[in-house]
Short mmCIF file of C-alpha atoms in Angstrom, two decimals:
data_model
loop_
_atom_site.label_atom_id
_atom_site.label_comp_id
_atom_site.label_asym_id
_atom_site.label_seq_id
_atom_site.Cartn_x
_atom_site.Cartn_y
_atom_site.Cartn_z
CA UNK A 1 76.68 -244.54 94.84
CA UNK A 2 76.20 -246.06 91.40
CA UNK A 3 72.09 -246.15 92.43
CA UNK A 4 72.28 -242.47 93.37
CA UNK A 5 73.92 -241.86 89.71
CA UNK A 6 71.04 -244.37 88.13
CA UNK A 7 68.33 -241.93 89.65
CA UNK A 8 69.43 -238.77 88.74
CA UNK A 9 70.06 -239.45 85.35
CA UNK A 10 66.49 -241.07 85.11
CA UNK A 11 65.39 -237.84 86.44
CA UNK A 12 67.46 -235.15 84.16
CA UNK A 13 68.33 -235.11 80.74
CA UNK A 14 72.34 -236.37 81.93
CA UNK A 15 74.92 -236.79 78.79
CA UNK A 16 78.32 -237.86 80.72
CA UNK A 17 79.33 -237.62 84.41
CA UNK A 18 83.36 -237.67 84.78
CA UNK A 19 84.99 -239.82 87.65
CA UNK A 20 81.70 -241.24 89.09
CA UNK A 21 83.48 -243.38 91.19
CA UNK A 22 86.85 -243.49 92.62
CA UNK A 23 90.12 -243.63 90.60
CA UNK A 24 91.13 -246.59 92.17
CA UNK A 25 87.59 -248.87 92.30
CA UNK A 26 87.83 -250.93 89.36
CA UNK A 27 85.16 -253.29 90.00
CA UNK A 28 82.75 -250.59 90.18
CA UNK A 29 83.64 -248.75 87.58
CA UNK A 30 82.80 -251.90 85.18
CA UNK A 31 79.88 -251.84 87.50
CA UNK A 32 78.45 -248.38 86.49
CA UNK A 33 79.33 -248.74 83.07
CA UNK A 34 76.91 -252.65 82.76
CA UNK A 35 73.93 -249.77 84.26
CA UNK A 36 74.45 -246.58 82.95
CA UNK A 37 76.91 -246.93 79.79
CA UNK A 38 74.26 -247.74 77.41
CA UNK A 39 72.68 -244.43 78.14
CA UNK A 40 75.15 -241.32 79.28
CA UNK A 41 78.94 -240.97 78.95
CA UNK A 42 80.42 -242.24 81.96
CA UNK A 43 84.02 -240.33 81.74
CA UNK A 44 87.43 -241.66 83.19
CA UNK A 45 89.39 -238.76 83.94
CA UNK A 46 91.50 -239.73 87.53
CA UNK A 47 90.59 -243.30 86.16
CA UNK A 48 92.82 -243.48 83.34
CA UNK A 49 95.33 -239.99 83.38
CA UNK A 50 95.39 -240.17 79.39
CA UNK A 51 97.92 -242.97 80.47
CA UNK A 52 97.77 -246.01 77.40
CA UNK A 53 97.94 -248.76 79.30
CA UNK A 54 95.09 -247.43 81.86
CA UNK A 55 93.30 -247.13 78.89
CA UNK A 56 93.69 -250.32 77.29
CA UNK A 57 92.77 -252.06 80.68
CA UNK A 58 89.80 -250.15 81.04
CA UNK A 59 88.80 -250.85 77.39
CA UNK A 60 89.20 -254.76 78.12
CA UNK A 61 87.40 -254.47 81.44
CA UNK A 62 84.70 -252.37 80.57
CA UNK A 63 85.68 -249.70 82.41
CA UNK A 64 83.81 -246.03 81.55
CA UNK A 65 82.97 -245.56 77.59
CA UNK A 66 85.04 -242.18 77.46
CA UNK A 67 88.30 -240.49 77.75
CA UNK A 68 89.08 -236.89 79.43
CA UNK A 69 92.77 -236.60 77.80
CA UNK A 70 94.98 -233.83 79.44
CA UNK A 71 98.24 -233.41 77.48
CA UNK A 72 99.96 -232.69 81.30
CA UNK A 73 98.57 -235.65 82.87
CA UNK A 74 101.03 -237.95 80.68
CA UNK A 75 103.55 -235.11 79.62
CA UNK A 76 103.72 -235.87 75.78
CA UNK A 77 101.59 -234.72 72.96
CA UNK A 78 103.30 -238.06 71.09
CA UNK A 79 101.90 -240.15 74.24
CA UNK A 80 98.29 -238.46 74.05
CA UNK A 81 97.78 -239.13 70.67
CA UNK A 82 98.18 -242.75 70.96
CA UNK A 83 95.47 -242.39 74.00
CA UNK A 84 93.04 -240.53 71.56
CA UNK A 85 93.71 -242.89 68.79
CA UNK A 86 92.85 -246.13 71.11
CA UNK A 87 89.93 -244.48 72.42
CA UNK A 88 88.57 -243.93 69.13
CA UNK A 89 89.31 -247.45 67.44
CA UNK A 90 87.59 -248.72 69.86
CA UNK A 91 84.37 -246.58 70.73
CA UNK A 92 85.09 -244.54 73.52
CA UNK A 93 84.83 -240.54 73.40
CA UNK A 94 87.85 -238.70 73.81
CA UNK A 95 87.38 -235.18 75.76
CA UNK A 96 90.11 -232.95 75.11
CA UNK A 97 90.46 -231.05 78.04
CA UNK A 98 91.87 -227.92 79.81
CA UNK A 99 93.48 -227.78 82.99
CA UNK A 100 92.13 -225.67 86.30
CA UNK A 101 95.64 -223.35 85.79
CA UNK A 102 95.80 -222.70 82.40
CA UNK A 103 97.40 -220.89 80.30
CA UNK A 104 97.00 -218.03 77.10
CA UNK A 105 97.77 -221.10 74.61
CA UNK A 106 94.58 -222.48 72.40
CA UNK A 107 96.84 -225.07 71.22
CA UNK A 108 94.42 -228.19 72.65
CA UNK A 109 91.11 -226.47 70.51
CA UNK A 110 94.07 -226.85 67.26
CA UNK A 111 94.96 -230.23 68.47
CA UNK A 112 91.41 -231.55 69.39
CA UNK A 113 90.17 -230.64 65.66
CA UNK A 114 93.43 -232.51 64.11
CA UNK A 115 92.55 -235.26 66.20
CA UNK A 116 88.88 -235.38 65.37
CA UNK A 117 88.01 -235.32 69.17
CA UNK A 118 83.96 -235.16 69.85
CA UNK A 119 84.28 -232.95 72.50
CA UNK A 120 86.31 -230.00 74.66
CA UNK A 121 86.10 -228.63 77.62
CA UNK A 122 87.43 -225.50 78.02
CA UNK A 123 85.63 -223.87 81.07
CA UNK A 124 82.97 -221.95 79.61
CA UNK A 125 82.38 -217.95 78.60
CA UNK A 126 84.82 -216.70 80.97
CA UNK A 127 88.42 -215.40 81.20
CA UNK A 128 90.48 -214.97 78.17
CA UNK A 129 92.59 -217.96 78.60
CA UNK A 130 89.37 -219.83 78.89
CA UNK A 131 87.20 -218.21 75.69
CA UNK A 132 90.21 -218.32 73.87
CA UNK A 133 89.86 -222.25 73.27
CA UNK A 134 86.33 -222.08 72.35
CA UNK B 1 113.96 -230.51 61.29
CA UNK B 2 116.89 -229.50 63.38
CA UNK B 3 116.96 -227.79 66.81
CA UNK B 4 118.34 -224.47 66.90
CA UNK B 5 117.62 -222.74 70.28
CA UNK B 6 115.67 -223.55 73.46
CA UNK B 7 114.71 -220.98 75.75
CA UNK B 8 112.81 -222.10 79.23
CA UNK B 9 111.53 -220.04 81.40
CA UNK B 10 109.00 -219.82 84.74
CA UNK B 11 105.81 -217.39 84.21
CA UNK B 12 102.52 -217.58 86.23
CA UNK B 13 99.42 -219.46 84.97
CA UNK B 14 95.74 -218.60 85.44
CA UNK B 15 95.82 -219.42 89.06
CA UNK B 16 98.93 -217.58 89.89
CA UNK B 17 100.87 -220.43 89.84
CA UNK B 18 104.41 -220.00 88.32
CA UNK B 19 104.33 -223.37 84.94
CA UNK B 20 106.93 -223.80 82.25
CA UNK B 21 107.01 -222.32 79.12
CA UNK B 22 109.47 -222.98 76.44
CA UNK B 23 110.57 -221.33 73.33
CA UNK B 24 112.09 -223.22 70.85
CA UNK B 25 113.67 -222.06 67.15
CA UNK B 26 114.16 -224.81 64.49
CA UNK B 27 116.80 -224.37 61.86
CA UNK B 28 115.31 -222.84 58.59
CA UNK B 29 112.36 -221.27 60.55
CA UNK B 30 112.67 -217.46 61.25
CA UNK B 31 110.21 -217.46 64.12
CA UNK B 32 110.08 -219.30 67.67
CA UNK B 33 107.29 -221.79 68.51
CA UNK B 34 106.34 -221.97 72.42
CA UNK B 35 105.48 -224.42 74.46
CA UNK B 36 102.72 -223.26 77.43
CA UNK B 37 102.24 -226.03 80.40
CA UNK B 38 99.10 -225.64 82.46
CA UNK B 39 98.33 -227.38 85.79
CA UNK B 40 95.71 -228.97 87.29
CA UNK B 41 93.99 -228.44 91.40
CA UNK B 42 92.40 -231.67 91.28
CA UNK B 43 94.79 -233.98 90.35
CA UNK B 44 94.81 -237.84 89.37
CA UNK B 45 96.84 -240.28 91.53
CA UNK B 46 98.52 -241.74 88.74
CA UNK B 47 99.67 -238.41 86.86
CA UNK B 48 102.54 -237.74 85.36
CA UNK B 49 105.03 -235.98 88.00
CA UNK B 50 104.70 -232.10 87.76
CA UNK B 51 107.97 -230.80 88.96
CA UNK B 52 107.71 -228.58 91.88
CA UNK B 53 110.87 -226.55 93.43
CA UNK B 54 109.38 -227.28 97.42
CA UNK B 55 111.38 -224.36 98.55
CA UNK B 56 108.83 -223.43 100.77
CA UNK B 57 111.05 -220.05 100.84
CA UNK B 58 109.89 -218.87 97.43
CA UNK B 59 105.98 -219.00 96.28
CA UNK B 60 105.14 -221.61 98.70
CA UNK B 61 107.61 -224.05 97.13
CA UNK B 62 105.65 -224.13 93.93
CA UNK B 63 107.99 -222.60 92.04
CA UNK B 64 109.26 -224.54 88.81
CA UNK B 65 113.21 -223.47 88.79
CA UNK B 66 114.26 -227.30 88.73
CA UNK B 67 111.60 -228.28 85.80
CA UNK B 68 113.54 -225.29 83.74
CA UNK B 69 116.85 -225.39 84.76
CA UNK B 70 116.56 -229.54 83.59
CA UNK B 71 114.85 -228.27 79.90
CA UNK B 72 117.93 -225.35 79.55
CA UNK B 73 120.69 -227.09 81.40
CA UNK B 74 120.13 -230.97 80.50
CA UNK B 75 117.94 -231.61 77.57
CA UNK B 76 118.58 -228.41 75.51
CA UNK B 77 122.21 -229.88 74.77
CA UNK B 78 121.07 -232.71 74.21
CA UNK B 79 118.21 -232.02 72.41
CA UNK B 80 120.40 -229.06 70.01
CA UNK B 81 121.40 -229.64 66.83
CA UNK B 82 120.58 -233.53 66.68
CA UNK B 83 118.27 -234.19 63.36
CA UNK B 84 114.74 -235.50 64.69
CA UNK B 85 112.36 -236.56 61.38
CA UNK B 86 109.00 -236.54 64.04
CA UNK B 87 107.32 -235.48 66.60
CA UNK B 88 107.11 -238.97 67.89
CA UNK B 89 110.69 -239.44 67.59
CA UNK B 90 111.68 -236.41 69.55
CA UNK B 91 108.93 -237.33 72.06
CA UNK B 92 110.30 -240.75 72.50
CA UNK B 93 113.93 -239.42 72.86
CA UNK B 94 113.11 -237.55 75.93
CA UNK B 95 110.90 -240.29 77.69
CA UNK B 96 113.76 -242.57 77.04
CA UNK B 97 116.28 -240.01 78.79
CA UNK B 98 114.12 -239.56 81.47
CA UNK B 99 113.57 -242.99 81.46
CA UNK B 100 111.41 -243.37 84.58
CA UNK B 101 107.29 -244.55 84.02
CA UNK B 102 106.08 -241.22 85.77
CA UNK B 103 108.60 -238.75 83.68
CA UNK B 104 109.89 -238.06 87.37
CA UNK B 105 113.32 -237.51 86.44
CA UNK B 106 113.01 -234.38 84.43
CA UNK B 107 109.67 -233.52 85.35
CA UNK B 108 106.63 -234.17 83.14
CA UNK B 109 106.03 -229.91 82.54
CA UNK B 110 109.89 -229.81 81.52
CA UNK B 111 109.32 -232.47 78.90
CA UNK B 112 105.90 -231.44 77.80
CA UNK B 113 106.95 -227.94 77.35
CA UNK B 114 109.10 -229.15 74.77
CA UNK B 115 106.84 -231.47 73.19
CA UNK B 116 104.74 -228.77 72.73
CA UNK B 117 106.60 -226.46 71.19
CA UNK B 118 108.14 -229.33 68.70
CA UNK B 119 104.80 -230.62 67.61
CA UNK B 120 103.62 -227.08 67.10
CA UNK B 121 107.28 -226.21 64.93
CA UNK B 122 106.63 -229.92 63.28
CA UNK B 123 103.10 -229.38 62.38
CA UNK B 124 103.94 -225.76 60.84
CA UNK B 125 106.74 -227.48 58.66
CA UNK B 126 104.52 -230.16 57.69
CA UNK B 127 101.08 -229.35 57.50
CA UNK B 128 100.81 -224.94 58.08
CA UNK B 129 98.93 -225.46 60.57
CA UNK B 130 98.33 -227.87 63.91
CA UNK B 131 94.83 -228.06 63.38
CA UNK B 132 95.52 -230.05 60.27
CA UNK B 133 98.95 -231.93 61.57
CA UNK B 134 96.79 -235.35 61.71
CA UNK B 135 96.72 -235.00 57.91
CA UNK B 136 92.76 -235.73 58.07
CA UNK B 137 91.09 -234.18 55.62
CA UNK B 138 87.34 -234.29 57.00
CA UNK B 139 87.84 -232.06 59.84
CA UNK B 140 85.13 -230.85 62.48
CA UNK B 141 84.68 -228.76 65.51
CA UNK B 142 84.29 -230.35 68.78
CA UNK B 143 81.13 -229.43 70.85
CA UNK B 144 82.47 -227.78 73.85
CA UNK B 145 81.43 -228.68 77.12
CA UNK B 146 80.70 -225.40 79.19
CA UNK B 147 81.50 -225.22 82.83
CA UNK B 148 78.78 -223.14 84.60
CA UNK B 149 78.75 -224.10 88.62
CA UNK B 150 82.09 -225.36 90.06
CA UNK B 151 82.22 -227.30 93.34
CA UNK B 152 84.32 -229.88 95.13
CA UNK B 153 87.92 -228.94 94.98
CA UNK B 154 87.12 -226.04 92.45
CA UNK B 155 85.14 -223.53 94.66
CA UNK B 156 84.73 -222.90 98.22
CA UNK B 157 81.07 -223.65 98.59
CA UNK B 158 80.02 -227.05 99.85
CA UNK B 159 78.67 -228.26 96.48
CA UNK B 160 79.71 -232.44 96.04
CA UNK B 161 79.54 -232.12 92.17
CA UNK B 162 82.62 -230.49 91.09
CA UNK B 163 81.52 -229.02 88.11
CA UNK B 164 78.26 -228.43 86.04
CA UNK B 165 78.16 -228.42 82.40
CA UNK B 166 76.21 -227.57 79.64
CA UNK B 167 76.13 -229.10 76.39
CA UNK B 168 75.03 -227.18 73.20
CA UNK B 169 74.22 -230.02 71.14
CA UNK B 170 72.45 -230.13 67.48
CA UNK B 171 72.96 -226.60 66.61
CA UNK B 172 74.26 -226.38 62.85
CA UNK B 173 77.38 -224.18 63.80
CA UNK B 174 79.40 -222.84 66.96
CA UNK B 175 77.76 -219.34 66.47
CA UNK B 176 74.54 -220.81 66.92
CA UNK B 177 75.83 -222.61 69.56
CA UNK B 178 77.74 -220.22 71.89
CA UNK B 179 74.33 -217.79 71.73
CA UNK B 180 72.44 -220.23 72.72
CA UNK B 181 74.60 -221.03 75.92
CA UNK B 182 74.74 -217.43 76.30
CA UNK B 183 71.36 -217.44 76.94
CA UNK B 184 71.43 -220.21 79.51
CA UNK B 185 74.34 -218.95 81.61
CA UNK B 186 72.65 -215.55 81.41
CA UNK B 187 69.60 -216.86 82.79
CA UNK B 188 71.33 -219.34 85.46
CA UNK B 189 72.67 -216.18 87.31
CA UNK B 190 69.43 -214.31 86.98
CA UNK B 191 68.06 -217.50 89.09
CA UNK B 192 70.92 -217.97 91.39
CA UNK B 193 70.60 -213.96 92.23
CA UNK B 194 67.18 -214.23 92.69
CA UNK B 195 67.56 -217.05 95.16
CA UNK B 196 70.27 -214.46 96.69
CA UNK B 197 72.99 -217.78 95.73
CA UNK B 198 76.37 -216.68 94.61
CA UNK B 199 77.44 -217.93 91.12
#
């Protein structure tokens, strides 16, 4: 898996792939990240569920070199601030992201700029409840 | 800031889905602050616990009576009239009366709903606005990450990749930005209909 990843992003221009591997292989995941985390974004969505102690392991283990954070994953906005602000002391990306059912609220595009997050993802130029976060 | 009122209720998300929203008035402010939940298709295996009725009676057990009768019924008391100084503190409050690891006693859209709509009522009190409640002074805009082909457990093709994005980087502002993915996404479905491929 990790060699099909290392030969498509040698053949496109790739900035991040999210949950390249499995939310529950570990070893790989520091795998992919020795090969490819020098060069692309490898996100932990599944991997970590803006959950701080997922985090902090995969930060010691070299797991991934960014964050997707969902505020519904962990089910505080007190809880997913502490996951952005451990990303960020220590390198990794935070993504502030949207959810598949969403909702007419931009609040994560408010909280994403307090937060000095990198990057959103808020589906694209689409649907109200999507352009509405852009 | 002191709680006033909480309001819960169950409305439908983008999906169709019935999610949580919350309304919540703080003492001294003459206008409610809502908290909106959304929900996820492909989920994590280690996410929080959203709340689900299972009454497979009423919209295919999906529905989220339980996650608002425990914000209007148990927290709300609770939660009324008791003198919180921040958003972490009220935050903390509920996970300690839930006081399970995977919010599964209340439901993680119960409690969120009402962190929401606290941080939101906080960050108005405190800063005017929540895109400066960090109190950071050099603020920027995120590059957004624009989903243009969905697959996996977000369409009903038989695409592996579950989603495609594009990436608008090194344009000097979001105008600049959002025309120039304009242009792409046009042009993607002028290629896909060409091919006769469904975007």
């Amino acid at each position: 898996m990790i060699a099909v990843y290392e030969n498509i992003c040698n053949k496109y221009p790739i900035f991040s792939i999210e949950d390249a591997l499995n939310e529950e292989d570990y070893e790989g995941w520091t795998k992919i990240t020795e090969k490819l985390g020098n060069k692309i974004k490898l996100v932990g969505d599944d991997l970590f569920v803006t959950n701080l102690e997922k985090l902090q392991t995969g930060i010691e283990k070299k797991q991934a070199n960014s964050i997707l954070i969902k505020l519904n994953q962990i089910g505080s906005v007190t809880e997913t601030l502490q996951a952005i602000s451990l990303a960020s002391s220590n390198q990794f990306a935070s993504i502030m992201s949207h959810r598949s059912g969403e909702t007419e609220d931009s609040f994560i595009s408010d909280l994403a700029v307090a937060s000095s997050c990198p990057l959103i993802k808020t589906g694209s130029l689409a649907r109200s409840d999507r352009v509405a976060k852009i | 800031m002191k709680i006033q009122e909480i309001k819960a209720r169950e409305i439908f998300d983008s999906r169709g889905n019935p999610t949580v929203e919350c309304e919540m008035i703080i003492e001294g402010i003459g206008y409610p602050f809502r908290g909106l939940v959304p929900s996820g298709a492909s989920t994590g295996k280690f996410e929080a616990l959203e709340l689900r009725d299972g009454d497979k009676n009423r919209m295919s057990g999906k529905g989220v009576l339980k996650a608002v009768s425990n914000v209007n019924e148990i927290l709300k008391p609770q939660l009324i009239s008791r003198e919180f100084l921040s958003y972490e503190e009220f935050d903390n409050f509920m996970i300690s009366l839930d006081g399970t690891p995977n919010k599964s006693k209340f439901g993680a859209n119960a409690i969120l709903s009402l962190s929401l709509a606290f941080y939101k009522a906080w960050s108005y009190a405190n800063y005017g606005a929540v895109f400066l409640s960090q109190g950071d002074s050099n603020l920027s805009i995120p590059v957004p990450m624009l989903n243009v082909i969905n697959g996996g457990q977000h369409a009903d093709n038989e695409v592996d990749f579950q989603e495609f994005m594009i990436l608008p980087i090194g344009f000097s502002s979001l105008k600049e930005a959002l025309s120039a993915t304009h242009s792409v996404i046009t042009n993607i479905k002028k290629d896909l209909k060409s091919q006769s491929l469904k975007h």
